[in-house]
Coordinates of C-alpha atoms (C1' of nucleotides) and ligand atoms in Angstrom, one line a residue:
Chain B
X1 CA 106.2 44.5 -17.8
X2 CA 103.5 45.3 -15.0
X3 CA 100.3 47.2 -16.4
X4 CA 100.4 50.8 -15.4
X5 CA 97.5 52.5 -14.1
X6 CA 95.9 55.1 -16.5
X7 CA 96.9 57.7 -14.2
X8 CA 100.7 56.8 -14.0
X9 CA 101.4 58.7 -17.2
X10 CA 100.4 62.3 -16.3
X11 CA 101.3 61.9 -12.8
X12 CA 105.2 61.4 -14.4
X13 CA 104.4 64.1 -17.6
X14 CA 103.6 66.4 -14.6
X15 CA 106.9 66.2 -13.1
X16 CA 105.6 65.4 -9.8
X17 CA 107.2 62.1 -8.2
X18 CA 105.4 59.0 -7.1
X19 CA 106.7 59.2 -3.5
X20 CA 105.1 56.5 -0.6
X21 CA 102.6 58.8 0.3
X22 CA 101.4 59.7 -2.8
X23 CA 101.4 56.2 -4.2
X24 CA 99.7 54.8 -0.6
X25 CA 97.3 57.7 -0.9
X26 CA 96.1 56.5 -4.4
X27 CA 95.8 52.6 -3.3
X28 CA 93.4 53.8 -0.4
X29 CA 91.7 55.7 -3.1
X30 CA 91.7 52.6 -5.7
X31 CA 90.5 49.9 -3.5
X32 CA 87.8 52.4 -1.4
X33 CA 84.6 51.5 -2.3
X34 CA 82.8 54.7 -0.9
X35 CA 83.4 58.2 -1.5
X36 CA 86.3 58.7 1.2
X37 CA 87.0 62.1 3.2
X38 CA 90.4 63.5 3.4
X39 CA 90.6 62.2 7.4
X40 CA 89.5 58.4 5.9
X41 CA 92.1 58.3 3.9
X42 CA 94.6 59.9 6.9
X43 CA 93.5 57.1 9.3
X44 CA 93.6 54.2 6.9
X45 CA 97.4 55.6 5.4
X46 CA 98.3 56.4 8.9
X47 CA 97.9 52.4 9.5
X48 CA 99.7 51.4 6.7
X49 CA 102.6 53.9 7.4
X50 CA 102.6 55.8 10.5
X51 CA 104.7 59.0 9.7
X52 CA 102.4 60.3 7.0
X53 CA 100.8 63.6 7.8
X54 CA 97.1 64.6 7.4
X55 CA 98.9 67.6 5.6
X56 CA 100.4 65.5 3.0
X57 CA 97.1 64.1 2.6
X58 CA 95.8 67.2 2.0
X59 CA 98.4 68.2 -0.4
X60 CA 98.2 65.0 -2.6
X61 CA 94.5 65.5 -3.1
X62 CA 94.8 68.5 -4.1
X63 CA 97.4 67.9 -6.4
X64 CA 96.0 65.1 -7.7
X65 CA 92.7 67.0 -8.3
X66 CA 94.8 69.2 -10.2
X67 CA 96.1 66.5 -12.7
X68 CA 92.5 65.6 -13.0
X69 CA 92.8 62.1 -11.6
X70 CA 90.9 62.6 -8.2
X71 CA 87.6 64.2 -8.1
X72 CA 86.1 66.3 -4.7
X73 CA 82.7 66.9 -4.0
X74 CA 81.0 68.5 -1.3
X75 CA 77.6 67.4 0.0
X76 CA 76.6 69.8 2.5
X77 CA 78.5 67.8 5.4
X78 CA 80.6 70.2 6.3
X79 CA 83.6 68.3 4.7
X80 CA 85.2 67.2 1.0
X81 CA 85.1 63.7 0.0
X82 CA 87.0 62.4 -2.8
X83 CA 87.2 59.6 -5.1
X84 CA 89.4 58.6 -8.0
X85 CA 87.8 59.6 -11.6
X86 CA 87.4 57.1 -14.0
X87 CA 89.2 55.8 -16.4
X88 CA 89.6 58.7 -19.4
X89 CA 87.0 57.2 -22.4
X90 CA 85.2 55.1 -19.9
X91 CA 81.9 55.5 -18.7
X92 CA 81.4 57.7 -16.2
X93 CA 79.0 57.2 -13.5
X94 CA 76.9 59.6 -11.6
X95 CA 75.5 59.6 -8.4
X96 CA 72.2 58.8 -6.3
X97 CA 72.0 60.6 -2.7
X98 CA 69.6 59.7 0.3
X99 CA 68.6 62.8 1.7
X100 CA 67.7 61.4 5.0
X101 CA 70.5 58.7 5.5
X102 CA 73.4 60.3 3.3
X103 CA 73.9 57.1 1.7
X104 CA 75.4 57.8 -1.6
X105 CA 74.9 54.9 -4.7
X106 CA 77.0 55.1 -7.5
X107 CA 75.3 54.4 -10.6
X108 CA 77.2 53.8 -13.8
X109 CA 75.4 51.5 -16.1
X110 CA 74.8 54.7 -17.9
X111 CA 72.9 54.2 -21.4
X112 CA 73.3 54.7 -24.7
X113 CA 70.4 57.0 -25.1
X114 CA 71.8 58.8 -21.9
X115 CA 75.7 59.2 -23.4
X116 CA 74.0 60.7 -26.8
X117 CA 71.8 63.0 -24.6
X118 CA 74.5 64.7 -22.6
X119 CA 76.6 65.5 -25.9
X120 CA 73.7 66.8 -27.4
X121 CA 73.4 68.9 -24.2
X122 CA 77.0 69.7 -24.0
X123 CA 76.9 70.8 -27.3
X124 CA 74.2 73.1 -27.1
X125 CA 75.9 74.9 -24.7
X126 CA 79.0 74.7 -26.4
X127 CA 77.5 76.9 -28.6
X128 CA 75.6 79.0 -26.5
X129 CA 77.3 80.4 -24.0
X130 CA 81.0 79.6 -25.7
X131 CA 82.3 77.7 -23.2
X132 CA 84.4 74.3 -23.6
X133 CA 82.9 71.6 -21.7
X134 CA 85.2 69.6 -19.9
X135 CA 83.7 66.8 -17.8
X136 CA 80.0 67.1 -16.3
X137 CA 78.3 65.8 -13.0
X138 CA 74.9 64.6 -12.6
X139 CA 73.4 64.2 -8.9
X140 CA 69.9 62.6 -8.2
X141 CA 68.3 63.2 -5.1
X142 CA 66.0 61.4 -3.6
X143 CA 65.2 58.3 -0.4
X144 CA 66.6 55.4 -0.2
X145 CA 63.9 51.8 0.8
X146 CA 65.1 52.0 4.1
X147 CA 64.9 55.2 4.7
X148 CA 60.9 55.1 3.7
X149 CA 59.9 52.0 5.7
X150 CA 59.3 48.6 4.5
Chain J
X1 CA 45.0 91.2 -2.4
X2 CA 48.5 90.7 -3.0
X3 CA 49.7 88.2 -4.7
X4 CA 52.1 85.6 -2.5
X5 CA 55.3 84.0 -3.4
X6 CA 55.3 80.3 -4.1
X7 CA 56.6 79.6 -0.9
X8 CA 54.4 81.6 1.0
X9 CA 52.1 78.9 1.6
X10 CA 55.1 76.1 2.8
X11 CA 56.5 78.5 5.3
X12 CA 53.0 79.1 6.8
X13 CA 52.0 75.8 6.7
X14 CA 55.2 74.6 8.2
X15 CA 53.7 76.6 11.4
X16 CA 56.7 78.8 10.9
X17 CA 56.4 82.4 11.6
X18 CA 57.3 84.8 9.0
X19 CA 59.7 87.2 10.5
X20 CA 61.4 90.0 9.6
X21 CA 64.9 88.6 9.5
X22 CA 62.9 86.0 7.6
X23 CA 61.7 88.0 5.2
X24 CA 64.8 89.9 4.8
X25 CA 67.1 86.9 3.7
X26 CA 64.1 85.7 1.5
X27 CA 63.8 88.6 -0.2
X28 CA 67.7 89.0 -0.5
X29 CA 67.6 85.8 -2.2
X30 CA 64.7 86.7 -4.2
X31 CA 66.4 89.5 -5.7
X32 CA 69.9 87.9 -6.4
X33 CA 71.5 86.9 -9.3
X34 CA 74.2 84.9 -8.1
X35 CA 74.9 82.4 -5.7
X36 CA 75.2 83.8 -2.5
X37 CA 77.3 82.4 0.5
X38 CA 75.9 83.3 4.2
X39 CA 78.2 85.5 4.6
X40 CA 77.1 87.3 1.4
X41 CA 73.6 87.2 3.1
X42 CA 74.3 88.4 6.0
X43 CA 76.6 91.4 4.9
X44 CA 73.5 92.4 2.7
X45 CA 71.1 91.7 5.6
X46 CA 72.8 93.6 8.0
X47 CA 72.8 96.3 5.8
X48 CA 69.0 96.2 5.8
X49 CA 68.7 96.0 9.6
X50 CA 72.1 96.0 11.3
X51 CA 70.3 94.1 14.9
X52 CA 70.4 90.4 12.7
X53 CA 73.0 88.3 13.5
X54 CA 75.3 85.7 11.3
X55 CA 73.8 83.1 13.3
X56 CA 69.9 83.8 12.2
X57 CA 71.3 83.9 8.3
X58 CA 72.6 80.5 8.9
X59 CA 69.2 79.4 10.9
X60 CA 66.8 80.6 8.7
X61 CA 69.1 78.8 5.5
X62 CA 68.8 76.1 7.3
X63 CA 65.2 75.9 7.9
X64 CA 64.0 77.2 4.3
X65 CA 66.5 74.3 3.1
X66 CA 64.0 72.1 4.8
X67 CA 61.1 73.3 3.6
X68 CA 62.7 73.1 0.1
X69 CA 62.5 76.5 -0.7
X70 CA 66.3 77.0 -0.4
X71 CA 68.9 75.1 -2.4
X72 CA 72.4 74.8 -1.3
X73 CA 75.4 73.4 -3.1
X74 CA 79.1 73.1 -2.8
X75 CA 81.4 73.7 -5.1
X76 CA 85.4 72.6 -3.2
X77 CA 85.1 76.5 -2.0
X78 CA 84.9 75.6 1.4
X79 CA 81.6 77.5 2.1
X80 CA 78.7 76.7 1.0
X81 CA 76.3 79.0 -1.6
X82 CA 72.7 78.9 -1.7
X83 CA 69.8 80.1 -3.7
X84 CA 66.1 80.2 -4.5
X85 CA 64.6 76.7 -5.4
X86 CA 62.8 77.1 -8.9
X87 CA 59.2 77.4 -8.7
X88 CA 57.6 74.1 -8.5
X89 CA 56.1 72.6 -11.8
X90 CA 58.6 75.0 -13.5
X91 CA 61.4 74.3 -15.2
X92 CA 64.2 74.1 -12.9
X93 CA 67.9 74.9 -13.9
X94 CA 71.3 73.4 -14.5
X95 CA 74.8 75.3 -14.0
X96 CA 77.5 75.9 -16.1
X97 CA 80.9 76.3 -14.3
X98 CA 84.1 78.3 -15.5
X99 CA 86.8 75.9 -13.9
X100 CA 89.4 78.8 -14.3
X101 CA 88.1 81.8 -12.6
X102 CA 84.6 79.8 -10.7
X103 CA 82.3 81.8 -12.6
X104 CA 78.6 80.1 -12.6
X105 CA 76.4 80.6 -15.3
X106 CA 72.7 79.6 -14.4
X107 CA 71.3 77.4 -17.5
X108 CA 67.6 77.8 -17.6
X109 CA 66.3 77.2 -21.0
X110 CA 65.7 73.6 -20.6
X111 CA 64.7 71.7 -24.0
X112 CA 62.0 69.4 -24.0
X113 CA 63.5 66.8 -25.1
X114 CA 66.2 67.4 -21.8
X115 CA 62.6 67.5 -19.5
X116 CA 61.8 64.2 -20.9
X117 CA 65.3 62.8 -20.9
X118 CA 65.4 63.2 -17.1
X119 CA 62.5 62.0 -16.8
X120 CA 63.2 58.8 -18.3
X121 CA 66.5 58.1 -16.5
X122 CA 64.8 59.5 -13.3
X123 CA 62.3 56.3 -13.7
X124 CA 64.7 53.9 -14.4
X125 CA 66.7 55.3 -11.2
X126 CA 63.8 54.8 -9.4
X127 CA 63.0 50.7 -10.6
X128 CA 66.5 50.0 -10.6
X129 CA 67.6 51.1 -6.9
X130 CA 64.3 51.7 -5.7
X131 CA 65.0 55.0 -4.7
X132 CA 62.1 57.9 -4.6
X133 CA 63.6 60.7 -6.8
X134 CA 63.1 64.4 -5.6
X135 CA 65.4 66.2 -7.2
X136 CA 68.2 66.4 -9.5
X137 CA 71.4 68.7 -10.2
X138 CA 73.4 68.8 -13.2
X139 CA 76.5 70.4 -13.5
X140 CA 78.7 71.3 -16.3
X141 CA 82.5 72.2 -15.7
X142 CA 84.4 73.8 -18.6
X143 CA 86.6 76.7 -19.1
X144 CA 84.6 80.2 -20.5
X145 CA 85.7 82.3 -23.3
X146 CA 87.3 85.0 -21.4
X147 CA 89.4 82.1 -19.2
X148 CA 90.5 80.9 -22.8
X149 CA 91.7 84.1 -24.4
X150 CA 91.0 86.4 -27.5
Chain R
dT1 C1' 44.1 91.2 29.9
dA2 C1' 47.8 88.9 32.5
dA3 C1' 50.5 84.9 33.1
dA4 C1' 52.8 81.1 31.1
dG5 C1' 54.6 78.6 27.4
dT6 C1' 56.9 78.4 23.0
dA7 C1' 59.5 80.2 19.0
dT8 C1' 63.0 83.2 17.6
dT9 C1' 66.9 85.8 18.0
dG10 C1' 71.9 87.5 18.6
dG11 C1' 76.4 87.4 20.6
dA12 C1' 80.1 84.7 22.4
dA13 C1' 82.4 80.6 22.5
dA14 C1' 83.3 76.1 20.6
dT15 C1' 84.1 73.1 16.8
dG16 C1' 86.2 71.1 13.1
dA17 C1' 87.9 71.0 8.4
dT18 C1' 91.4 72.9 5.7
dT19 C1' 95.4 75.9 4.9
dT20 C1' 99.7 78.1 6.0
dT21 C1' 104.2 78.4 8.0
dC22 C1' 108.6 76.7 8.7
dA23 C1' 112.2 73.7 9.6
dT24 C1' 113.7 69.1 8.0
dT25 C1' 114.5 65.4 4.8
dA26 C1' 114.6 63.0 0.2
dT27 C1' 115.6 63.2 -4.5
dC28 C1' 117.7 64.8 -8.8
dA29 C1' 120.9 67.2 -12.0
dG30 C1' 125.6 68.3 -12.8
Chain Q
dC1 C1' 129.7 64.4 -3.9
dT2 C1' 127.4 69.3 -4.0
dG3 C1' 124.0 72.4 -4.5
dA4 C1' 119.2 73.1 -6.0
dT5 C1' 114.6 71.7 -5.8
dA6 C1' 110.6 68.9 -4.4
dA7 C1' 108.3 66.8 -0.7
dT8 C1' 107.1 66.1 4.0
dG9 C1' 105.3 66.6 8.8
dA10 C1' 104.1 69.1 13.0
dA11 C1' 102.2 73.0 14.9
dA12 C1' 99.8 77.2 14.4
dA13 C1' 96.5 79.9 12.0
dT14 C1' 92.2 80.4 9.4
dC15 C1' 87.7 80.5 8.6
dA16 C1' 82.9 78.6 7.9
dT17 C1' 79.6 76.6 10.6
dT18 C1' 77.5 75.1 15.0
dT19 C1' 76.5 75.2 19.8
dC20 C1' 75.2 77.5 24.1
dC21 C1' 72.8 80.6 26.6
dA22 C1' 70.4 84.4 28.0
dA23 C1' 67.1 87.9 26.2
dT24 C1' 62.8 88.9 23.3
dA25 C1' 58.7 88.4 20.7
dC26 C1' 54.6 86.1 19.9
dT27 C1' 50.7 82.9 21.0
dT28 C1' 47.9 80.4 23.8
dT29 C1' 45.6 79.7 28.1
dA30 C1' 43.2 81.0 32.2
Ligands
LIG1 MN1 81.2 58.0 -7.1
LIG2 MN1 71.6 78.5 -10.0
LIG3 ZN1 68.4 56.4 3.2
LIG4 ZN1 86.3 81.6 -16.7

DNA sequence: TAAAGTATTGGAAATGATTTTCATTATCAG
DNA sequence: CTGATAATGAAAATCATTTCCAATACTTTA
């Protein structure tokens, strides 16, 4: 039997079907190596099958944010872009952003130290403000070597 | 003499005038306690002097974002919310958000320990990538009390 | 001070990403 | 198979943001 991706299960305990476009929507979004925008992924499924729709694009991100196995950010660009979450238990990995070129650097070799730090944090606020912390997102800002010259 | 804003001194020295529609959406941000989106600005501006137009709320954002006295983040709304930048040397803020009904909680009462945590990873950001770190924005997603029940 | 140059402004139109509508097609339970 | 439901795609509608352009306000220069 063929390994299942971790997010085959609660796409199926959802109820939703794993149609072409869906499943060719979540290849794009497996093998991309940047954060893609929901016209990205159009053009590149559009190659591989020309009758999908940017709507059902649309609609598959959005449901698939919904099952919690795609995550959308916005930087300030004017559009969404999108990337598959990791693995449940996994790391995690945040994010660096140039502020002059845009470039975006995932960083995940997060740290002990730092994975102790953000329960501690996360339980904090658990307590104080009673809320039940579900996933969190750290962004660093900041410019790239290129970007400052040599 | 009075005694001037913290950004005061960036605007001036930007060589940008301070004018009243200026002024107006600074001091609408000055006095909010939520995250405003432009239209929210402008709404309130117009209010205050009906002559300024949607189009200066979204040129002035744009310029006080460059002068870094204006933050402005994104949050899968599709518009875009923006508010004061903490004073500098301060001790800048995080954000809790309600996944359920979007409600953002600013989280201000930064430990010391959480100051020097970022500052650590912050420096090993900046050997590791070589990447001149500005600024940083945590966010914490969970689901409030009221969005749980009782 | 008057003229000229530059910065700022506001309204209208354009843009572009995302959502909605609606008719068609694929899949599933009985 | 038959009827019910889920999924799809094209076109139209929305809506935040940007661009264009002509009018003003302010500053500098002569
Ligand atoms: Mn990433
Ligand atoms: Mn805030
Ligand atoms: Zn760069
Ligand atoms: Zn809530």
């Amino acid at each position: 039997m063929k390994e299942q991706p971790w997010w085959y299960g609660r796409l199926k305990d959802s109820g939703a079907r794993l149609t072409e476009p869906r499943e060719i929507v979540l290849e794009i979004l497996r093998s991309a190596r940047e954060h893609l925008t929901a016209t990205d992924i159009y053009i590149q499924a559009h190659r591989m099958k020309p009758s999908i729709g940017l709507t059902t694009v649309y609609r598959t991100l959005e449901l698939l944010i919904k099952l919690g196995i795609v995550q959308k950010f916005e930087l300030g660009e004017g559009k969404a872009r999108f990337e598959l979450v990791d693995k449940p238990g996994g790391e995690g990995h945040h994010h660096l952003v140039c502020l002059k070129c845009r470039k975006i650097i995932d960083y995940s070799d997060i740290t002990n130290d730092e994975k102790e730090f953000l329960s501690r944090v996360e339980d904090r606020l658990k307590r104080k403000y009673d809320f039940k912390i579900l996933d969190h997102l750290m962004w660093f800002y900041g410019v790239c070597r290129e970007c400052r010259g040599s």
